[in-house]
Short mmCIF file of C-alpha atoms in Angstrom, two decimals:
data_model
loop_
_atom_site.label_atom_id
_atom_site.label_comp_id
_atom_site.label_asym_id
_atom_site.label_seq_id
_atom_site.Cartn_x
_atom_site.Cartn_y
_atom_site.Cartn_z
CA MET A 278 0.00 0.00 0.00
CA THR A 279 1.33 3.34 -0.97
CA ARG A 280 1.66 6.33 1.26
CA ARG A 281 -1.21 8.01 -0.54
CA HIS A 282 -3.56 5.10 0.19
CA ILE A 283 -2.61 5.17 3.89
CA VAL A 284 -3.45 8.89 4.19
CA ILE A 285 -6.84 8.39 2.52
CA LEU A 286 -7.66 5.48 4.85
CA LEU A 287 -6.74 7.50 7.99
CA GLY A 288 -9.01 10.32 6.76
CA PHE A 289 -11.95 7.96 6.46
CA VAL A 290 -11.36 6.70 10.02
CA VAL A 291 -11.27 10.21 11.44
CA VAL A 292 -14.50 11.16 9.62
CA ALA A 293 -16.25 8.01 10.80
CA ALA A 294 -15.26 8.61 14.45
CA SER A 295 -16.45 12.20 14.35
CA LEU A 296 -19.74 11.17 12.79
CA ALA A 297 -20.27 8.48 15.46
CA TRP A 298 -19.60 10.97 18.27
CA LEU A 299 -22.09 13.44 16.83
CA LEU A 300 -24.76 10.79 16.42
CA GLU A 301 -24.30 9.64 20.03
CA GLY A 302 -24.84 13.16 21.41
CA ARG A 303 -27.76 13.84 19.07
CA PHE A 304 -29.93 10.84 19.95
CA LYS A 305 -29.24 10.66 23.71
CA TRP A 306 -32.85 11.01 25.38
CA VAL A 307 -33.84 12.53 28.64
CA THR A 308 -36.11 10.63 30.98
CA PRO A 309 -39.06 12.24 32.83
CA THR A 310 -36.85 12.43 35.91
CA GLY A 311 -34.27 14.60 34.04
CA THR A 312 -31.46 11.94 33.62
CA PRO A 313 -30.14 10.86 30.20
CA SER A 314 -31.38 7.59 28.82
CA ASP A 315 -30.57 5.57 25.75
CA ALA A 316 -34.02 4.07 25.62
CA GLY A 317 -35.18 6.59 23.04
CA PRO A 318 -38.55 8.27 22.78
CA ASN A 319 -41.80 6.65 23.92
CA ILE A 320 -43.50 6.18 20.58
CA SER A 321 -46.45 4.24 22.04
CA GLY A 322 -48.35 7.51 22.82
CA LYS A 323 -48.94 6.58 26.50
CA ALA A 324 -48.35 9.06 29.30
CA PRO A 325 -45.50 8.35 31.69
CA ALA A 326 -46.49 6.29 34.72
CA THR A 327 -47.24 8.18 37.96
CA THR A 328 -46.71 7.18 41.56
CA GLY A 329 -48.82 7.21 44.70
CA PRO A 330 -52.12 5.56 45.72
CA ILE A 331 -55.22 5.76 43.52
CA ILE A 332 -57.45 8.54 44.81
CA TYR A 333 -60.35 8.29 42.32
CA TYR A 334 -61.30 7.12 38.83
CA ARG A 335 -62.22 9.30 35.85
CA ASP A 336 -64.14 8.72 32.63
CA PRO A 337 -61.91 7.26 29.92
CA ASP A 338 -63.50 9.46 27.25
CA GLY A 339 -62.74 12.72 29.08
CA ARG A 340 -66.31 13.46 30.17
CA PRO A 341 -66.80 15.12 33.61
CA ALA A 342 -67.72 11.86 35.34
CA TYR A 343 -65.86 10.46 38.35
CA SER A 344 -66.05 7.58 40.79
CA SER A 345 -64.37 6.72 44.07
CA THR A 346 -64.37 2.99 43.14
CA PRO A 347 -63.56 1.07 39.93
CA LYS A 348 -66.34 1.48 37.41
CA LYS A 349 -67.24 0.90 33.77
CA THR A 350 -68.92 3.18 31.27
CA SER A 351 -72.11 2.28 29.45
CA ALA A 352 -69.90 1.14 26.56
CA GLY A 353 -67.96 -1.23 28.81
CA LYS A 354 -64.77 0.82 29.10
CA ASP A 355 -62.95 0.87 32.44
CA TYR A 356 -62.63 4.16 34.27
CA LEU A 357 -59.01 5.34 34.36
CA PRO A 358 -57.31 5.53 37.78
CA VAL A 359 -55.96 8.87 38.97
CA ARG A 360 -53.08 8.60 41.42
CA ALA A 361 -52.10 11.04 44.13
CA GLY A 362 -48.99 12.18 42.26
CA GLU A 363 -50.80 12.88 39.02
CA ASP A 364 -51.43 16.52 38.21
CA ILE A 365 -54.06 17.06 35.56
CA SER A 366 -53.53 20.83 35.47
CA PHE A 367 -51.82 22.12 32.32
CA GLU A 368 -50.52 25.18 34.14
CA ASP A 369 -47.27 25.48 36.04
CA LYS A 370 -47.63 24.76 39.72
CA PRO A 371 -47.33 27.90 41.78
CA PRO A 372 -45.09 27.79 44.80
CA PRO A 373 -46.72 26.85 48.12
CA ALA A 374 -48.59 29.74 49.68
CA THR A 375 -46.98 31.39 52.67
CA VAL A 376 -48.82 33.48 55.21
CA ALA A 377 -47.67 36.18 57.54
CA SER A 378 -47.69 35.76 61.28
CA GLY A 379 -51.20 35.97 62.74
CA GLU A 380 -52.99 35.14 59.47
CA ARG A 381 -54.92 31.96 58.73
CA ARG A 382 -52.81 29.12 57.34
CA VAL A 383 -54.04 26.88 54.55
CA ARG A 384 -53.81 23.16 55.32
CA PHE A 385 -54.65 21.93 51.82
CA TYR A 386 -56.96 22.50 48.86
CA ARG A 387 -59.93 20.27 48.12
CA HIS A 388 -61.74 19.50 44.88
CA PRO A 389 -64.48 22.11 44.19
CA MET A 390 -66.95 19.43 43.05
CA GLY A 391 -66.57 17.36 46.22
CA LEU A 392 -64.40 14.60 44.77
CA PRO A 393 -61.93 12.93 47.16
CA ASP A 394 -58.96 14.78 45.67
CA THR A 395 -56.74 17.21 47.56
CA SER A 396 -53.69 19.26 46.73
CA PRO A 397 -51.06 20.93 48.90
CA VAL A 398 -50.92 23.92 46.49
CA PRO A 399 -53.57 25.93 44.62
CA LYS A 400 -54.73 24.30 41.38
CA LYS A 401 -57.67 24.00 39.01
CA ASP A 402 -59.82 21.06 38.03
CA GLU A 403 -60.56 19.88 34.48
CA MET A 404 -63.23 22.58 34.02
CA GLY A 405 -61.00 25.41 35.24
CA MET A 406 -62.55 25.76 38.70
CA ASP A 407 -60.23 26.68 41.57
CA TYR A 408 -59.69 24.17 44.34
CA VAL A 409 -61.22 25.31 47.65
CA PRO A 410 -58.78 26.13 50.50
CA VAL A 411 -59.17 24.34 53.84
CA TYR A 412 -57.64 26.26 56.76
CA GLU A 413 -55.97 24.94 59.86
CA ASP A 414 -58.46 26.49 62.25
CA GLU A 415 -61.24 24.52 60.57
CA ALA A 416 -59.85 21.40 62.17
CA GLU A 417 -61.17 22.63 65.51
CA ASN A 418 -64.73 22.59 64.22
CA GLY A 419 -65.47 20.31 61.32
CA THR A 420 -68.74 22.11 60.50
CA THR A 421 -67.12 25.46 59.64
CA ILE A 422 -67.55 26.49 56.01
CA THR A 423 -65.22 28.94 54.25
CA ILE A 424 -66.43 30.91 51.23
CA SER A 425 -64.28 33.20 49.12
CA PRO A 426 -65.11 36.95 49.05
CA GLY A 427 -65.94 36.77 45.36
CA LYS A 428 -68.49 34.02 45.87
CA LEU A 429 -69.99 35.88 48.84
CA GLN A 430 -70.56 38.92 46.67
CA LYS A 431 -72.10 36.89 43.83
CA THR A 432 -74.51 34.98 46.07
CA GLY A 433 -75.56 38.09 48.02
CA VAL A 434 -74.97 36.71 51.51
CA ARG A 435 -76.19 39.08 54.23
CA SER A 436 -76.15 38.71 58.02
CA GLU A 437 -77.71 40.47 61.03
CA PRO A 438 -76.92 40.31 64.76
CA VAL A 439 -79.07 38.39 67.21
CA GLN A 440 -80.59 40.91 69.62
CA ARG A 441 -83.05 41.17 72.49
CA ARG A 442 -86.33 42.87 71.68
CA THR A 443 -89.97 42.86 72.67
CA LEU A 444 -91.63 40.23 70.51
CA SER A 445 -95.28 40.76 69.66
CA VAL A 446 -97.15 37.64 68.61
CA PRO A 447 -100.34 38.58 66.72
CA VAL A 448 -103.50 36.77 67.77
CA ARG A 449 -106.20 37.20 65.14
CA ALA A 450 -109.95 36.83 65.56
CA THR A 451 -113.27 38.17 64.33
CA GLY A 452 -115.19 40.63 66.48
CA ARG A 453 -118.42 42.63 66.62
CA ILE A 454 -118.73 46.28 67.58
CA ASP A 455 -121.12 47.00 70.43
CA PHE A 456 -122.06 50.03 72.51
CA ASP A 457 -120.68 50.59 75.98
CA PRO A 458 -123.75 50.21 78.25
CA ARG A 459 -122.12 52.60 80.71
CA ARG A 460 -122.54 55.31 78.05
CA ILE A 461 -126.24 54.70 77.35
CA SER A 462 -128.99 56.77 79.04
CA ILE A 463 -132.75 56.22 79.05
CA VAL A 464 -134.99 59.23 79.60
CA SER A 465 -138.17 58.40 81.56
CA LEU A 466 -140.43 59.98 84.21
CA ARG A 467 -140.69 58.98 87.87
CA PHE A 468 -144.24 60.24 88.08
CA GLU A 469 -147.33 60.15 85.95
CA GLY A 470 -147.23 63.09 83.61
CA PHE A 471 -148.15 64.58 80.30
CA ILE A 472 -145.77 65.65 77.56
CA GLU A 473 -146.84 69.06 76.34
CA SER A 474 -144.21 69.31 73.58
CA VAL A 475 -141.13 67.50 72.31
CA GLY A 476 -138.01 69.11 70.89
CA LYS A 477 -137.20 68.71 67.21
CA PHE A 478 -135.10 65.60 67.73
CA ALA A 479 -135.40 62.38 65.77
CA GLU A 480 -133.59 59.06 65.87
CA GLY A 481 -129.93 59.53 64.89
CA ASP A 482 -129.75 63.21 65.89
CA TYR A 483 -126.97 64.33 68.17
CA VAL A 484 -127.86 66.09 71.44
CA ARG A 485 -125.73 67.72 74.07
CA LYS A 486 -126.06 67.46 77.81
CA GLY A 487 -128.57 70.04 79.17
CA GLN A 488 -130.48 70.56 75.91
CA THR A 489 -134.28 70.53 76.42
CA LEU A 490 -135.74 67.31 75.09
CA MET A 491 -139.40 67.95 76.07
CA ARG A 492 -141.71 69.96 78.35
CA VAL A 493 -143.55 67.94 80.99
CA TYR A 494 -146.52 68.56 83.33
CA GLY A 495 -147.32 66.35 86.30
CA PRO A 496 -149.63 66.88 89.31
CA ASN A 497 -147.19 65.32 91.76
CA LEU A 498 -144.35 67.44 90.34
CA SER A 499 -146.38 70.65 90.69
CA SER A 500 -147.33 69.77 94.29
CA ALA A 501 -143.71 69.19 95.26
CA ALA A 502 -142.63 72.43 93.59
CA ALA A 503 -145.34 74.36 95.46
CA GLU A 504 -144.16 72.97 98.80
CA TYR A 505 -140.57 73.98 98.00
CA VAL A 506 -141.61 77.54 97.10
CA ALA A 507 -143.72 77.82 100.29
CA VAL A 508 -140.77 76.88 102.48
CA LEU A 509 -138.57 79.41 100.69
CA ASN A 510 -141.12 82.17 101.30
CA MET A 511 -141.26 81.51 105.04
CA ARG A 512 -138.95 83.26 107.48
CA ARG A 513 -136.20 80.82 108.20
CA GLY A 514 -134.81 81.52 111.62
CA GLY A 515 -134.60 78.14 113.34
CA GLY A 516 -133.44 74.62 112.62
CA ILE A 517 -136.96 73.40 111.86
CA ASP A 518 -137.25 75.66 108.81
CA ALA A 519 -133.91 74.45 107.48
CA GLN A 520 -134.97 70.83 107.78
CA ARG A 521 -138.25 71.55 106.00
CA LEU A 522 -136.36 73.25 103.17
CA GLU A 523 -134.03 70.30 102.78
CA GLY A 524 -136.97 67.87 102.81
CA ALA A 525 -138.86 69.86 100.14
CA LYS A 526 -135.77 69.96 97.91
CA ARG A 527 -135.18 66.24 98.38
CA ARG A 528 -138.72 65.51 97.15
CA LEU A 529 -138.01 67.36 93.88
CA VAL A 530 -134.76 65.45 93.45
CA ASN A 531 -136.56 62.16 93.97
CA LEU A 532 -139.01 63.08 91.21
CA GLY A 533 -136.10 63.45 88.78
CA LEU A 534 -135.40 67.19 88.67
CA ASP A 535 -131.77 68.22 88.37
CA GLU A 536 -129.99 71.00 90.27
CA SER A 537 -130.45 73.59 87.52
CA ALA A 538 -134.24 73.12 87.39
CA ILE A 539 -134.53 73.33 91.20
CA ALA A 540 -132.37 76.48 91.25
CA ALA A 541 -134.62 78.07 88.59
CA ILE A 542 -137.71 77.44 90.76
CA GLY A 543 -135.91 78.94 93.77
CA ARG A 544 -135.00 82.11 91.89
CA ALA A 545 -138.55 82.58 90.50
CA ARG A 546 -140.23 81.78 93.89
CA SER A 547 -143.17 80.46 91.86
CA VAL A 548 -144.48 77.14 90.62
CA PRO A 549 -143.99 76.66 86.87
CA ARG A 550 -146.80 75.15 84.82
CA VAL A 551 -144.47 72.81 82.91
CA ILE A 552 -140.90 71.70 83.49
CA ALA A 553 -138.23 71.69 80.74
CA TRP A 554 -136.74 68.18 80.77
CA PRO A 555 -133.01 68.23 79.79
CA ALA A 556 -130.78 65.63 78.06
CA PRO A 557 -128.74 63.75 80.68
CA GLN A 558 -125.60 63.37 78.45
CA ASP A 559 -124.04 63.98 75.08
CA GLY A 560 -124.81 61.42 72.40
CA HIS A 561 -126.99 60.28 69.56
CA VAL A 562 -130.71 59.64 69.93
CA LEU A 563 -130.91 55.90 69.42
CA GLU A 564 -134.66 55.67 70.13
CA ARG A 565 -137.46 58.22 70.57
CA ALA A 566 -140.90 57.27 71.93
CA ALA A 567 -142.05 60.68 73.20
CA ILE A 568 -144.86 62.36 71.23
CA ASN A 569 -146.53 65.74 71.73
CA GLY A 570 -149.48 65.51 74.13
CA MET A 571 -148.92 61.90 75.12
CA ARG A 572 -149.49 60.57 78.62
CA ALA A 573 -146.39 58.99 80.12
CA ALA A 574 -146.50 56.50 82.95
CA PRO A 575 -143.65 56.20 85.44
CA GLY A 576 -140.75 54.25 83.90
CA ASP A 577 -141.84 54.51 80.28
CA MET A 578 -138.89 54.84 77.91
CA LEU A 579 -139.19 58.20 76.14
CA PHE A 580 -135.64 58.65 74.78
CA ARG A 581 -132.57 56.37 74.51
CA ILE A 582 -129.31 58.32 74.10
CA VAL A 583 -125.96 56.65 73.30
CA ASP A 584 -122.48 58.13 73.55
CA HIS A 585 -120.41 56.79 70.61
CA SER A 586 -117.10 58.37 71.59
CA LEU A 587 -115.93 54.99 72.90
CA VAL A 588 -117.22 51.61 71.77
CA TRP A 589 -116.59 47.97 72.56
CA VAL A 590 -115.36 45.21 70.29
CA LEU A 591 -116.37 41.74 71.44
CA ALA A 592 -114.00 39.14 69.94
CA ASP A 593 -113.97 35.36 70.36
CA ILE A 594 -110.45 33.99 70.96
CA ALA A 595 -109.51 30.34 70.48
CA GLU A 596 -108.91 28.40 73.68
CA ARG A 597 -105.25 27.73 72.78
CA ASP A 598 -104.54 31.49 72.63
CA ILE A 599 -106.05 32.46 75.98
CA ALA A 600 -102.68 32.27 77.77
CA LEU A 601 -101.24 34.88 75.37
CA ILE A 602 -103.93 37.48 76.07
CA LYS A 603 -103.72 39.95 78.96
CA PRO A 604 -105.61 43.15 79.79
CA GLY A 605 -103.85 46.26 78.52
CA GLN A 606 -102.43 44.71 75.34
CA LYS A 607 -102.60 46.81 72.19
CA VAL A 608 -105.14 45.86 69.53
CA ASP A 609 -105.59 46.74 65.85
CA VAL A 610 -109.22 46.64 64.70
CA ARG A 611 -110.07 46.70 60.99
CA PRO A 612 -113.81 46.98 60.35
CA ARG A 613 -115.02 45.33 57.18
CA ALA A 614 -116.51 48.68 56.19
CA TYR A 615 -113.01 50.25 56.35
CA PRO A 616 -110.57 47.42 55.50
CA ASP A 617 -107.70 49.83 54.78
CA ARG A 618 -107.92 51.60 58.13
CA ALA A 619 -106.77 50.27 61.50
CA PHE A 620 -108.36 51.60 64.71
CA LYS A 621 -106.18 51.39 67.83
CA GLY A 622 -107.58 50.00 71.08
CA GLN A 623 -106.63 47.80 74.01
CA VAL A 624 -107.85 44.70 75.79
CA ALA A 625 -110.10 45.67 78.72
CA LEU A 626 -111.41 42.32 79.95
CA ILE A 627 -111.25 38.57 79.32
CA TYR A 628 -114.62 37.09 80.23
CA PRO A 629 -114.40 34.33 82.89
CA HIS A 630 -116.25 31.63 80.92
CA LEU A 631 -115.88 29.73 77.65
CA ASN A 632 -118.39 29.08 74.92
CA MET A 633 -118.90 25.30 75.12
CA GLU A 634 -119.95 24.94 71.48
CA THR A 635 -117.08 26.87 69.90
CA ARG A 636 -114.46 26.48 72.66
CA THR A 637 -113.67 30.19 72.54
CA ALA A 638 -113.30 32.91 75.15
CA ARG A 639 -114.84 36.33 74.71
CA VAL A 640 -112.52 39.32 74.96
CA ARG A 641 -113.73 42.89 75.42
CA ILE A 642 -111.73 45.56 73.62
CA GLU A 643 -112.29 49.26 74.28
CA LEU A 644 -111.90 51.38 71.19
CA PRO A 645 -111.98 55.21 70.88
CA ASN A 646 -114.39 56.44 68.20
CA PRO A 647 -113.92 60.20 67.99
CA ASP A 648 -115.08 60.43 64.35
CA GLY A 649 -118.17 58.31 64.89
CA LEU A 650 -117.23 55.96 62.02
CA LEU A 651 -117.70 52.83 64.10
CA ARG A 652 -121.31 51.76 64.37
CA GLY A 653 -123.03 49.13 66.41
CA ASP A 654 -123.09 45.52 65.16
CA MET A 655 -120.31 46.10 62.62
CA TYR A 656 -118.02 43.11 61.98
CA ALA A 657 -114.29 43.68 62.32
CA GLU A 658 -111.00 41.80 62.06
CA VAL A 659 -109.08 41.94 65.34
CA GLU A 660 -105.32 41.55 65.77
CA ILE A 661 -104.02 41.51 69.35
CA ALA A 662 -100.32 42.16 69.94
CA ALA A 663 -99.77 39.37 72.45
CA GLY A 664 -96.54 38.10 73.96
CA GLY A 665 -95.93 40.40 76.89
CA ASN A 666 -93.55 43.30 77.38
CA GLU A 667 -90.41 41.36 78.36
CA LYS A 668 -87.46 41.33 75.95
CA VAL A 669 -86.37 37.99 74.49
CA LEU A 670 -83.52 36.89 72.24
CA THR A 671 -84.70 37.14 68.63
CA ALA A 672 -83.43 36.68 65.08
CA PRO A 673 -85.04 37.48 61.70
CA GLU A 674 -87.38 34.76 60.46
CA SER A 675 -85.39 34.50 57.22
CA ALA A 676 -82.33 33.38 59.23
CA ILE A 677 -84.00 30.10 60.27
CA ILE A 678 -83.89 27.06 58.00
CA ASP A 679 -86.83 24.96 59.18
CA THR A 680 -86.84 21.37 57.94
CA GLY A 681 -89.76 20.35 60.13
CA LYS A 682 -87.70 18.07 62.38
CA ARG A 683 -84.98 20.60 63.17
CA GLN A 684 -84.23 24.30 62.82
CA VAL A 685 -80.81 25.55 61.71
CA ALA A 686 -79.20 29.00 61.74
CA ILE A 687 -75.98 29.87 59.87
CA VAL A 688 -73.62 31.85 62.16
CA ASP A 689 -71.31 34.34 60.42
CA LYS A 690 -67.90 34.04 62.14
CA GLY A 691 -66.24 36.64 59.91
CA GLU A 692 -63.56 36.42 57.21
CA GLY A 693 -65.81 34.27 55.03
CA ARG A 694 -66.30 31.58 57.70
CA PHE A 695 -69.78 30.23 58.49
CA GLU A 696 -70.98 27.63 60.97
CA PRO A 697 -74.40 25.93 60.84
CA ARG A 698 -75.97 25.48 64.28
CA GLU A 699 -79.13 23.75 65.36
CA VAL A 700 -81.35 26.11 67.34
CA LYS A 701 -84.56 25.91 69.36
CA ILE A 702 -87.14 28.53 68.50
CA GLY A 703 -90.23 29.87 70.24
CA ARG A 704 -92.79 32.48 69.31
CA ARG A 705 -92.92 34.32 66.00
CA GLY A 706 -94.09 37.83 65.30
CA GLU A 707 -93.34 41.03 63.37
CA GLY A 708 -90.84 39.24 61.13
CA PHE A 709 -88.75 37.86 64.03
CA VAL A 710 -88.57 34.55 65.87
CA GLU A 711 -87.61 33.86 69.48
CA ILE A 712 -84.31 31.99 69.93
CA LYS A 713 -84.31 29.79 73.04
CA SER A 714 -80.91 28.13 72.49
CA GLY A 715 -78.22 27.61 69.87
CA VAL A 716 -76.86 31.13 69.38
CA SER A 717 -75.85 33.92 71.73
CA GLU A 718 -76.67 37.60 71.82
CA ASN A 719 -74.82 39.78 69.25
CA GLU A 720 -73.73 36.78 67.16
CA ARG A 721 -74.44 37.42 63.49
CA VAL A 722 -76.69 35.03 61.57
CA VAL A 723 -77.09 34.82 57.80
CA THR A 724 -80.45 36.11 56.55
CA THR A 725 -80.07 35.73 52.77
CA ALA A 726 -78.62 32.87 50.68
CA ASN A 727 -78.31 30.80 53.85
CA PHE A 728 -79.67 27.71 52.08
CA LEU A 729 -76.59 27.75 49.81
CA ILE A 730 -74.27 27.70 52.81
CA ASP A 731 -76.36 24.94 54.40
CA ALA A 732 -76.01 22.86 51.21
CA GLU A 733 -72.23 23.39 51.29
CA SER A 734 -72.18 22.29 54.94
CA ASN A 735 -74.15 19.13 54.17
CA LEU A 736 -71.74 18.33 51.31
CA LYS A 737 -68.76 18.79 53.61
CA ALA A 738 -70.30 16.55 56.26
CA ALA A 739 -70.97 13.85 53.64
CA LEU A 740 -67.37 14.01 52.39
CA ARG A 741 -66.06 13.82 55.95
CA ALA A 742 -68.20 10.75 56.60
CA LEU A 743 -66.93 9.20 53.35
CA ASP A 744 -63.32 9.85 54.31
CA GLN A 745 -63.85 8.33 57.74
CA GLY A 746 -65.52 5.29 56.18
CA GLU A 747 -62.63 4.72 53.77
CA ALA A 748 -60.12 5.20 56.58
CA GLY A 749 -61.90 2.50 58.58
CA LYS A 750 -61.45 0.08 55.70
#
């Protein structure tokens, strides 16, 4: 071999070595752990294997369906296992959150849809929803719910403090308006007489006290007046005359004359032919039987006068509500003739007997009637503000979630934390309900969107029970 052939052969060797070195560096592959590998690329299309226990199973076709146990689809495909080390987020993992001293510390993040999947760092699920943080202080009370400020604003959660107030419990009944018999007067004579003339008054007219209703003549009345005038005309120097004067005046009083009529006879020192008979009180003429020239026997009803300035309402209260009613309680009365107007009164008396047929107790309500709009025998709807004057612990009615078997209130603990509590309630009235136990004074309870928080609490309790059940296995 010539020298030329040797040089050409050495050149080929050098080129071949260089080419081999380049090819080795070019096709050296990196494993998922970051170390070089000569295995080459995974051309099977399968994702690298993950580590950790299986935490749930997902739909093999990518649909949002999950299961905590092995399961098959309707087409017979097996659900794919998802291990604890698998991260299905396509975003870079943010660094673990750090909190300043005194702030709440996040323990972990749970799946927003309630699946048994947790993460030590913030992440999103397949639909882009943020995982929900679980704080360390929630470990003290497993029923505490935490809601982000953004969600609070969207759902419109509102809360009010629990306070002591006078709670009025309305007791409703139907009543009838009646006249106060203490304000009714009957005009009659105590002697046999004759009515010479009657004033121009008819039924329904209003009269005032002292107005002349009629002019009356009576023999016995004239005889008594004559005796009184005779005593006045005598010289009164001793005690006997004074006694006779008092006796003569007493006889006129017993016949029904008032002080003004007797004084008029004393000033005139004469016996009048007829006596002007006055109205005994203010009021409306409910009945008139007197007629010009008629003869009236003692006790005959000539006029009936009623004062309407105050009336009664007689209401029948159910037996179960008797314990709530007390004299002096405020009452709203709405007559059927004036359904848009409420007349204010108060309970005056609870009658001491029940109606055996209806099992109701009658209550008397005194009601001012300055305008005269309330008339006898009107029907009215009665609402009594029962419950007493003592202050009790109350909350708005909208704050109570009543399931029939139990009542729940959502307590606002601040910073987006809420705690459902079972409470015992009492009376209701004026939009509030009495709280007997479960919450304390000045604690804030949720009044709007509380059913959403209660649903979140029930979901959390179910997940906690599921976790405990799996741990027991």
